Amino acid sequence: MSTNQLSSCDIFCTVVDNYGDIGVCWRLARIMQREHAMTVRMWVDDLASFSKLCPEVEPSKLIQQSHGVEIRQWNVLFGNVIPAELVIEAFACELPIRYVQAMADKSPKPVWINLEYMSAEDWVDGCHGLPSPHLKLPLVKYFFFPGFTNKTGGLLLERDLLARRDDFQADHILQEKYWQSLQVPQRQRDELRVSLFSYENPAVQTLLKVWASGPHPVTCLVPEGRVLPQVAEYCGRERLVAGNFVQSGRLRVQVLPFVEQEKYDKLLWACDVNFVRGEDSCVRAQWAGKPFVWQIYPQHDGVHMQKLQALLDLYCRGLDPASTLGLQQLWMVWNSGEEGSETGLEQVWQQMLQNLPVLLQHAQGWAQQLASNNLALNLLDFSRKVGKIAPFEI
Ligand code: TRH
């Protein structure tokens, strides 16, 4: 690049399954537009999934605007398009051949980034930022890894997120209004409020049983999604839909609609413990500064368990041994793919409850510590650097 400023950005996203890929891309697009004054265009192959995160998006429209971002339906037939200065291929989704050729024809060449999945594993430090020259064209693609150390790309964080979170968490009236907007009743005394965003999980029914017979009232808020049939079975219902609630012993299960990302953030901020899954909600739970339990996206070869352990190891640094052990055990049961025994899970959960004040403090410190490693800023710095030294620049 001849200039130090990047003013336009194309983000390509395929929706493999679930909402993680589009969730990350949508967040990144808005940050680039809002905080870095870039002209942002998103190319998305599944606008119906996108509209769940952003109801404003109309699945049938080929071109539309939302939140200052241009959203394009990414079709098989890809027309002639002038590439942006910064091109982000999310999660190796493979750009259209025609577009790649247009990148090669452009002068100066766009900076081409492959945005990878986040991981806390050691190898990420060594792979972040590596170049991959194109086999035939004068283009270089760079691997950009979100992560937790300063040698990685950091994590997506909106500039004002932690301040907004703090304001919300300090304001009981705001929280009350939030619960009302979801038709969730006021907190009872001693109640524990838990959000449960999860894949199918054999341990879910055992955990619900433990909560139903536990010492505190528990409100479990379940966003509509893949775990609902199992929750419905526990509740003795054929199916559950948003708005339904069931009381079982000391447990109240309430199903929430799938809401916009900002509203989901507030759920994480307002609950005492959050069960999250995949990638993006895991990161958001960390920004919430609340104790959380992560269900990692399962891979067939089982390598996800290493990834899970890597985050646990990093996250638990500086945490006392008892709280570490409790958290480790709960994360492992939750990801074991097994039902877990009621007594076993009860013990693990009791431990979690006992350690809750310590875990809360730890979670707040953790979020603060991560906040200086901002993905969008890192991405722009990196892009400016590699843009200047692009080996094929004339
Ligand atoms: O939906 P996911 O399971 O996505 C997964 C993972 O990202 C996984 O790593 C990836 O490989 C796979 O997709 C293809 O979980 P994730 O990543 O937490 O994404 C959910 C998104 O949905 C996130 O942006 C938060 C958002 N969300 C809402 O906006 N509203 C809601 O009500 C809920 C529950 C979630």
Short mmCIF file of C-alpha atoms and ligand atoms in Angstrom, two decimals:
data_model
loop_
_atom_site.label_atom_id
_atom_site.label_comp_id
_atom_site.label_asym_id
_atom_site.label_seq_id
_atom_site.Cartn_x
_atom_site.Cartn_y
_atom_site.Cartn_z
CA MET A 1 0.00 0.00 0.00
CA SER A 2 1.26 3.43 -0.77
CA THR A 3 -0.64 5.12 2.05
CA ASN A 4 -0.77 4.38 5.72
CA GLN A 5 -4.54 4.58 5.83
CA LEU A 6 -6.86 1.77 4.90
CA SER A 7 -10.28 3.10 4.13
CA SER A 8 -12.22 0.19 2.69
CA CYS A 9 -12.75 -3.38 3.75
CA ASP A 10 -14.42 -6.44 2.22
CA ILE A 11 -15.33 -9.26 4.60
CA PHE A 12 -16.24 -12.66 3.15
CA CYS A 13 -18.19 -15.10 5.30
CA THR A 14 -19.74 -18.48 4.72
CA VAL A 15 -22.13 -19.75 7.34
CA VAL A 16 -20.93 -23.31 7.95
CA ASP A 17 -23.43 -24.12 10.64
CA ASN A 18 -24.52 -22.30 13.77
CA TYR A 19 -23.91 -18.60 14.29
CA GLY A 20 -20.25 -18.25 15.23
CA ASP A 21 -18.78 -17.37 11.84
CA ILE A 22 -21.38 -14.80 10.96
CA GLY A 23 -21.40 -13.55 14.57
CA VAL A 24 -17.68 -12.77 14.47
CA CYS A 25 -17.83 -11.21 11.00
CA TRP A 26 -20.76 -8.99 11.84
CA ARG A 27 -19.04 -7.76 14.97
CA LEU A 28 -15.83 -7.07 13.08
CA ALA A 29 -17.67 -5.28 10.26
CA ARG A 30 -19.40 -2.90 12.63
CA ILE A 31 -16.22 -2.19 14.58
CA MET A 32 -14.33 -1.37 11.37
CA GLN A 33 -17.11 0.90 10.22
CA ARG A 34 -17.94 2.61 13.49
CA GLU A 35 -14.57 2.85 15.17
CA HIS A 36 -12.23 3.13 12.21
CA ALA A 37 -14.42 5.01 9.74
CA MET A 38 -13.93 2.37 7.05
CA THR A 39 -16.29 1.67 4.21
CA VAL A 40 -17.24 -1.93 4.90
CA ARG A 41 -18.86 -4.46 2.61
CA MET A 42 -19.83 -7.92 3.83
CA TRP A 43 -20.31 -10.87 1.51
CA VAL A 44 -22.46 -13.53 3.15
CA ASP A 45 -23.77 -16.78 1.66
CA ASP A 46 -26.64 -17.28 4.12
CA LEU A 47 -28.62 -14.18 4.95
CA ALA A 48 -31.34 -16.15 6.73
CA SER A 49 -28.90 -17.13 9.49
CA PHE A 50 -27.55 -13.60 9.50
CA SER A 51 -31.04 -12.20 10.09
CA LYS A 52 -31.25 -14.11 13.38
CA LEU A 53 -28.39 -11.98 14.71
CA CYS A 54 -29.56 -8.84 13.00
CA PRO A 55 -33.33 -8.88 12.35
CA GLU A 56 -32.96 -5.85 10.08
CA VAL A 57 -31.30 -8.04 7.44
CA GLU A 58 -33.72 -9.18 4.73
CA PRO A 59 -32.72 -12.63 3.48
CA SER A 60 -34.06 -12.04 -0.03
CA LYS A 61 -32.18 -8.81 -0.75
CA LEU A 62 -29.07 -8.94 -2.89
CA ILE A 63 -27.68 -5.65 -1.58
CA GLN A 64 -28.67 -3.81 1.57
CA GLN A 65 -27.30 -1.55 4.30
CA SER A 66 -27.44 -2.11 8.00
CA HIS A 67 -25.61 -0.24 10.78
CA GLY A 68 -23.58 1.57 8.13
CA VAL A 69 -22.34 -1.68 6.59
CA GLU A 70 -23.16 -2.77 3.05
CA ILE A 71 -24.37 -6.36 3.04
CA ARG A 72 -24.16 -8.40 -0.12
CA GLN A 73 -25.65 -11.77 -0.89
CA TRP A 74 -22.64 -13.94 -1.86
CA ASN A 75 -23.86 -16.00 -4.81
CA VAL A 76 -22.15 -18.63 -6.92
CA LEU A 77 -22.27 -16.17 -9.78
CA PHE A 78 -19.84 -13.53 -8.66
CA GLY A 79 -19.80 -10.45 -10.85
CA ASN A 80 -17.07 -7.90 -11.54
CA VAL A 81 -16.21 -6.14 -8.33
CA ILE A 82 -13.41 -3.74 -7.42
CA PRO A 83 -11.79 -5.19 -4.32
CA ALA A 84 -11.43 -3.14 -1.16
CA GLU A 85 -8.03 -2.16 0.26
CA LEU A 86 -8.35 -4.67 3.06
CA VAL A 87 -9.82 -8.07 2.23
CA ILE A 88 -10.78 -10.41 5.04
CA GLU A 89 -11.45 -14.03 4.23
CA ALA A 90 -13.09 -15.35 7.35
CA PHE A 91 -12.21 -18.85 8.50
CA ALA A 92 -10.66 -19.93 5.20
CA CYS A 93 -13.98 -19.55 3.37
CA GLU A 94 -12.21 -19.32 -0.04
CA LEU A 95 -12.74 -16.20 -2.10
CA PRO A 96 -14.34 -16.29 -5.55
CA ILE A 97 -11.69 -16.86 -8.27
CA ARG A 98 -12.84 -13.79 -10.12
CA TYR A 99 -12.40 -11.63 -7.07
CA VAL A 100 -8.90 -13.00 -6.40
CA GLN A 101 -7.94 -12.18 -9.97
CA ALA A 102 -9.27 -8.66 -9.49
CA MET A 103 -7.12 -8.36 -6.37
CA ALA A 104 -4.07 -9.38 -8.35
CA ASP A 105 -4.92 -6.85 -11.07
CA LYS A 106 -5.33 -4.00 -8.63
CA SER A 107 -2.56 -1.56 -7.83
CA PRO A 108 -1.67 -1.16 -5.09
CA LYS A 109 -2.65 -4.70 -4.11
CA PRO A 110 -5.18 -5.15 -1.33
CA VAL A 111 -4.00 -6.59 1.96
CA TRP A 112 -5.38 -10.12 2.13
CA ILE A 113 -6.06 -11.58 5.56
CA ASN A 114 -7.35 -14.99 6.47
CA LEU A 115 -9.04 -14.53 9.83
CA GLU A 116 -8.72 -17.78 11.77
CA TYR A 117 -10.60 -19.29 14.71
CA MET A 118 -9.53 -18.19 18.17
CA SER A 119 -7.45 -20.51 20.27
CA ALA A 120 -5.40 -20.35 23.45
CA GLU A 121 -3.04 -23.11 22.29
CA ASP A 122 0.73 -22.40 22.27
CA TRP A 123 1.24 -22.99 18.56
CA VAL A 124 -0.92 -19.96 17.72
CA ASP A 125 1.86 -17.59 18.83
CA GLY A 126 4.12 -19.04 16.13
CA CYS A 127 1.54 -19.12 13.34
CA HIS A 128 -0.06 -15.74 13.81
CA GLY A 129 0.90 -13.40 10.98
CA LEU A 130 2.49 -16.01 8.73
CA PRO A 131 2.37 -15.28 4.99
CA SER A 132 1.08 -17.67 2.37
CA PRO A 133 2.08 -16.57 -1.14
CA HIS A 134 -0.42 -17.39 -3.89
CA LEU A 135 0.81 -20.21 -6.13
CA LYS A 136 0.16 -18.38 -9.39
CA LEU A 137 -0.76 -14.78 -8.76
CA PRO A 138 1.30 -11.94 -7.28
CA LEU A 139 -0.61 -12.00 -4.01
CA VAL A 140 0.16 -12.93 -0.42
CA LYS A 141 -2.42 -14.02 2.08
CA TYR A 142 -1.64 -13.61 5.80
CA PHE A 143 -2.93 -15.78 8.62
CA PHE A 144 -4.36 -13.75 11.43
CA PHE A 145 -5.11 -15.63 14.65
CA PRO A 146 -7.32 -14.25 17.41
CA GLY A 147 -5.94 -15.29 20.77
CA PHE A 148 -5.00 -14.45 24.29
CA THR A 149 -1.30 -13.55 24.30
CA ASN A 150 0.45 -10.51 22.87
CA LYS A 151 1.90 -12.65 20.11
CA THR A 152 -1.59 -13.33 18.74
CA GLY A 153 -4.16 -11.04 17.17
CA GLY A 154 -6.08 -10.54 20.42
CA LEU A 155 -9.87 -10.57 20.70
CA LEU A 156 -12.69 -8.55 19.22
CA LEU A 157 -13.73 -5.84 21.64
CA GLU A 158 -15.81 -2.77 20.96
CA ARG A 159 -14.14 0.38 22.24
CA ASP A 160 -16.89 1.21 24.74
CA LEU A 161 -17.98 -2.31 25.67
CA LEU A 162 -16.47 -2.59 29.12
CA ALA A 163 -17.70 0.87 30.10
CA ARG A 164 -21.22 -0.01 28.93
CA ARG A 165 -21.01 -3.30 30.81
CA ASP A 166 -19.95 -1.54 34.00
CA ASP A 167 -22.77 0.98 33.74
CA PHE A 168 -25.28 -1.80 33.19
CA GLN A 169 -23.98 -3.97 36.02
CA ALA A 170 -24.04 -1.04 38.43
CA ASP A 171 -27.59 -0.01 37.52
CA HIS A 172 -30.34 -2.17 39.00
CA ILE A 173 -33.10 -0.26 37.26
CA LEU A 174 -31.50 -0.86 33.86
CA GLN A 175 -31.21 -4.54 34.70
CA GLU A 176 -34.80 -4.71 35.85
CA LYS A 177 -35.95 -3.12 32.59
CA TYR A 178 -33.86 -5.62 30.70
CA TRP A 179 -35.45 -8.57 32.48
CA GLN A 180 -38.89 -7.10 31.88
CA SER A 181 -38.15 -6.81 28.17
CA LEU A 182 -37.57 -10.56 28.16
CA GLN A 183 -40.52 -11.23 30.46
CA VAL A 184 -38.24 -12.73 33.05
CA PRO A 185 -39.55 -12.19 36.62
CA GLN A 186 -37.68 -10.27 39.30
CA ARG A 187 -34.95 -12.07 41.15
CA GLN A 188 -35.97 -13.90 44.31
CA ARG A 189 -33.80 -13.74 47.42
CA ASP A 190 -30.75 -16.00 47.14
CA GLU A 191 -31.57 -16.83 43.57
CA LEU A 192 -28.86 -17.82 41.16
CA ARG A 193 -29.41 -16.75 37.58
CA VAL A 194 -27.80 -18.82 34.87
CA SER A 195 -27.80 -18.51 31.09
CA LEU A 196 -27.53 -21.73 29.11
CA PHE A 197 -26.44 -21.47 25.48
CA SER A 198 -25.39 -24.95 24.53
CA TYR A 199 -25.20 -27.63 21.88
CA GLU A 200 -26.95 -30.94 22.51
CA ASN A 201 -25.35 -32.13 25.72
CA PRO A 202 -25.95 -35.41 27.55
CA ALA A 203 -25.08 -33.76 30.88
CA VAL A 204 -27.80 -31.14 30.64
CA GLN A 205 -30.59 -33.14 32.20
CA THR A 206 -28.40 -34.23 35.11
CA LEU A 207 -27.41 -30.62 35.74
CA LEU A 208 -31.04 -29.47 35.64
CA LYS A 209 -31.87 -32.17 38.20
CA VAL A 210 -29.06 -30.95 40.43
CA TRP A 211 -30.36 -27.38 40.24
CA ALA A 212 -33.95 -28.50 40.91
CA SER A 213 -32.95 -30.15 44.16
CA GLY A 214 -30.25 -27.66 45.17
CA PRO A 215 -30.11 -25.27 48.13
CA HIS A 216 -30.86 -22.07 46.15
CA PRO A 217 -33.58 -21.15 43.71
CA VAL A 218 -32.08 -21.24 40.22
CA THR A 219 -33.45 -19.47 37.16
CA CYS A 220 -32.03 -21.04 34.04
CA LEU A 221 -32.46 -18.95 30.90
CA VAL A 222 -32.18 -20.94 27.72
CA PRO A 223 -32.00 -19.14 24.38
CA GLU A 224 -33.87 -20.97 21.64
CA GLY A 225 -31.58 -23.44 19.95
CA ARG A 226 -30.08 -26.88 19.76
CA VAL A 227 -30.29 -27.88 23.42
CA LEU A 228 -34.02 -27.22 23.72
CA PRO A 229 -35.28 -30.74 22.92
CA GLN A 230 -33.22 -32.11 25.80
CA VAL A 231 -34.43 -29.39 28.14
CA ALA A 232 -38.00 -30.07 27.01
CA GLU A 233 -37.57 -33.75 27.75
CA TYR A 234 -36.35 -32.94 31.24
CA CYS A 235 -39.38 -30.68 31.73
CA GLY A 236 -41.74 -33.40 30.52
CA ARG A 237 -42.83 -31.31 27.55
CA GLU A 238 -43.00 -32.38 23.93
CA ARG A 239 -41.37 -29.12 22.92
CA LEU A 240 -40.49 -25.75 24.32
CA VAL A 241 -40.55 -22.42 22.55
CA ALA A 242 -39.49 -18.90 23.48
CA GLY A 243 -41.64 -17.55 26.28
CA ASN A 244 -42.31 -20.95 27.86
CA PHE A 245 -41.30 -21.55 31.44
CA VAL A 246 -41.40 -24.59 33.68
CA GLN A 247 -40.92 -24.85 37.45
CA SER A 248 -39.23 -28.00 38.67
CA GLY A 249 -38.39 -28.05 42.38
CA ARG A 250 -36.20 -25.03 43.04
CA LEU A 251 -35.45 -24.63 39.36
CA ARG A 252 -37.28 -22.37 36.96
CA VAL A 253 -36.42 -22.97 33.33
CA GLN A 254 -37.35 -20.17 30.96
CA VAL A 255 -36.87 -20.19 27.22
CA LEU A 256 -35.71 -16.93 25.67
CA PRO A 257 -35.98 -15.87 22.07
CA PHE A 258 -32.75 -15.64 20.10
CA VAL A 259 -32.02 -11.94 20.43
CA GLU A 260 -29.69 -9.43 18.78
CA GLN A 261 -26.05 -9.60 19.76
CA GLU A 262 -26.22 -6.50 21.99
CA LYS A 263 -29.13 -7.94 23.89
CA TYR A 264 -27.37 -11.26 24.30
CA ASP A 265 -24.35 -9.42 25.77
CA LYS A 266 -26.65 -7.98 28.40
CA LEU A 267 -27.87 -11.45 29.29
CA LEU A 268 -24.26 -12.45 29.94
CA TRP A 269 -23.67 -9.29 31.97
CA ALA A 270 -26.81 -9.81 34.07
CA CYS A 271 -26.48 -13.52 34.93
CA ASP A 272 -24.35 -14.97 37.75
CA VAL A 273 -22.97 -17.84 35.69
CA ASN A 274 -23.01 -18.24 31.91
CA PHE A 275 -22.87 -21.45 29.94
CA VAL A 276 -21.62 -20.60 26.46
CA ARG A 277 -20.57 -22.49 23.36
CA GLY A 278 -18.48 -22.24 20.21
CA GLU A 279 -16.27 -19.19 19.80
CA ASP A 280 -17.99 -15.84 19.90
CA SER A 281 -20.22 -16.36 22.94
CA CYS A 282 -17.16 -17.72 24.75
CA VAL A 283 -15.34 -14.46 24.12
CA ARG A 284 -18.39 -12.41 25.06
CA ALA A 285 -18.72 -14.34 28.33
CA GLN A 286 -15.15 -13.34 29.12
CA TRP A 287 -15.92 -9.68 28.50
CA ALA A 288 -18.96 -10.05 30.78
CA GLY A 289 -16.57 -10.56 33.70
CA LYS A 290 -18.72 -13.35 35.12
CA PRO A 291 -17.84 -16.99 35.85
CA PHE A 292 -18.54 -19.07 32.77
CA VAL A 293 -18.57 -22.64 31.53
CA TRP A 294 -17.50 -23.24 27.95
CA GLN A 295 -18.85 -25.96 25.70
CA ILE A 296 -16.38 -26.09 22.88
CA TYR A 297 -17.44 -26.80 19.27
CA PRO A 298 -16.81 -30.54 18.99
CA GLN A 299 -14.57 -31.90 16.24
CA HIS A 300 -14.61 -35.52 15.12
CA ASP A 301 -10.98 -36.21 15.88
CA GLY A 302 -11.32 -34.99 19.47
CA VAL A 303 -8.68 -32.25 19.08
CA HIS A 304 -11.11 -29.77 20.56
CA MET A 305 -10.34 -31.10 24.04
CA GLN A 306 -6.77 -29.80 23.76
CA LYS A 307 -8.12 -26.44 22.76
CA LEU A 308 -10.47 -26.48 25.73
CA GLN A 309 -7.67 -27.40 28.12
CA ALA A 310 -5.45 -24.67 26.70
CA LEU A 311 -7.97 -21.96 27.53
CA LEU A 312 -8.62 -23.46 30.95
CA ASP A 313 -4.91 -23.49 31.74
CA LEU A 314 -4.49 -19.90 30.71
CA TYR A 315 -7.68 -18.70 32.34
CA CYS A 316 -6.93 -20.38 35.66
CA ARG A 317 -3.47 -18.84 36.05
CA GLY A 318 -3.43 -16.97 39.32
CA LEU A 319 -6.63 -18.62 40.53
CA ASP A 320 -6.39 -20.57 43.80
CA PRO A 321 -6.11 -24.39 43.53
CA ALA A 322 -9.58 -25.17 44.90
CA SER A 323 -11.36 -22.81 42.50
CA THR A 324 -9.20 -24.05 39.63
CA LEU A 325 -10.03 -27.66 40.37
CA GLY A 326 -13.75 -26.93 40.67
CA LEU A 327 -13.85 -25.06 37.39
CA GLN A 328 -11.76 -27.67 35.58
CA GLN A 329 -14.06 -30.44 36.73
CA LEU A 330 -17.20 -28.62 35.66
CA TRP A 331 -15.80 -27.73 32.20
CA MET A 332 -14.68 -31.32 31.73
CA VAL A 333 -18.00 -32.90 32.71
CA TRP A 334 -19.80 -30.42 30.49
CA ASN A 335 -17.64 -31.39 27.52
CA SER A 336 -17.30 -35.09 28.24
CA GLY A 337 -20.16 -36.18 26.00
CA GLU A 338 -21.52 -38.18 28.95
CA GLU A 339 -24.51 -37.77 31.21
CA GLY A 340 -22.46 -37.51 34.38
CA SER A 341 -23.75 -38.92 37.65
CA GLU A 342 -26.12 -36.80 39.72
CA THR A 343 -23.94 -37.05 42.83
CA GLY A 344 -20.79 -36.28 40.83
CA LEU A 345 -22.30 -33.21 39.19
CA GLU A 346 -23.89 -32.11 42.44
CA GLN A 347 -20.47 -32.09 44.08
CA VAL A 348 -18.88 -30.21 41.22
CA TRP A 349 -21.69 -27.67 41.20
CA GLN A 350 -21.49 -27.19 44.98
CA GLN A 351 -17.82 -26.47 44.59
CA MET A 352 -18.60 -23.92 41.90
CA LEU A 353 -21.12 -22.22 44.21
CA GLN A 354 -18.68 -22.10 47.09
CA ASN A 355 -16.02 -20.54 44.89
CA LEU A 356 -18.35 -18.14 43.15
CA PRO A 357 -17.13 -14.90 44.83
CA VAL A 358 -13.51 -15.76 44.00
CA LEU A 359 -14.43 -16.77 40.47
CA LEU A 360 -16.30 -13.53 39.98
CA GLN A 361 -13.33 -11.47 41.05
CA HIS A 362 -11.06 -13.53 38.85
CA ALA A 363 -13.36 -13.12 35.84
CA GLN A 364 -13.36 -9.34 36.24
CA GLY A 365 -9.57 -9.21 36.42
CA TRP A 366 -9.27 -11.51 33.44
CA ALA A 367 -11.45 -9.30 31.26
CA GLN A 368 -9.44 -6.25 32.28
CA GLN A 369 -6.18 -7.99 31.49
CA LEU A 370 -7.32 -9.10 28.02
CA ALA A 371 -8.77 -5.74 27.06
CA SER A 372 -5.48 -4.19 25.94
CA ASN A 373 -5.08 -6.77 23.17
CA ASN A 374 -7.68 -5.47 20.74
CA LEU A 375 -8.17 -7.47 17.55
CA ALA A 376 -9.39 -4.69 15.29
CA LEU A 377 -6.53 -2.38 16.25
CA ASN A 378 -4.02 -5.20 15.85
CA LEU A 379 -5.49 -6.15 12.51
CA LEU A 380 -5.21 -2.62 11.19
CA ASP A 381 -1.64 -2.20 12.47
CA PHE A 382 -0.67 -5.51 10.94
CA SER A 383 -2.36 -4.68 7.64
CA ARG A 384 -0.62 -1.34 7.40
CA LYS A 385 2.72 -3.01 8.04
CA VAL A 386 2.34 -5.83 5.53
CA GLY A 387 0.72 -3.44 3.07
CA LYS A 388 3.90 -1.38 3.03
CA ILE A 389 6.20 -4.32 2.48
CA ALA A 390 4.01 -6.24 0.04
CA PRO A 391 6.65 -8.11 -2.00
CA PHE A 392 4.86 -7.78 -5.33
CA GLU A 393 4.22 -4.05 -5.13
CA ILE A 394 5.40 -2.06 -8.11
O1 TRH B 1 -23.31 -20.71 17.15
P1 TRH B 1 -22.02 -21.23 17.60
O2 TRH B 1 -22.03 -22.61 18.06
O3 TRH B 1 -20.98 -21.06 16.44
C1 TRH B 1 -20.01 -22.04 16.10
C2 TRH B 1 -18.67 -21.70 16.71
O4 TRH B 1 -18.25 -20.39 16.48
C3 TRH B 1 -17.62 -22.63 16.16
O5 TRH B 1 -16.35 -22.27 16.65
C4 TRH B 1 -17.65 -22.58 14.65
O6 TRH B 1 -16.72 -23.39 14.13
C5 TRH B 1 -19.03 -23.00 14.20
O7 TRH B 1 -19.97 -22.08 14.71
C6 TRH B 1 -19.15 -23.04 12.69
O8 TRH B 1 -21.46 -20.36 18.81
P2 TRH B 1 -20.87 -18.88 18.88
O9 TRH B 1 -19.55 -18.83 18.24
O10 TRH B 1 -20.94 -18.48 20.28
O11 TRH B 1 -21.87 -17.97 18.03
C7 TRH B 1 -23.12 -17.61 18.47
C8 TRH B 1 -23.41 -16.19 18.05
O12 TRH B 1 -24.77 -15.90 18.29
C9 TRH B 1 -22.62 -15.16 18.85
O13 TRH B 1 -22.26 -14.08 18.02
C10 TRH B 1 -23.60 -14.68 19.89
C11 TRH B 1 -24.87 -14.73 19.10
N1 TRH B 1 -26.13 -14.81 19.85
C12 TRH B 1 -27.05 -13.80 19.67
O14 TRH B 1 -26.77 -12.81 18.97
N2 TRH B 1 -28.25 -13.90 20.30
C13 TRH B 1 -28.57 -14.92 21.11
O15 TRH B 1 -29.68 -14.96 21.65
C14 TRH B 1 -27.60 -15.96 21.28
C15 TRH B 1 -27.92 -17.11 22.18
C16 TRH B 1 -26.40 -15.87 20.63
#
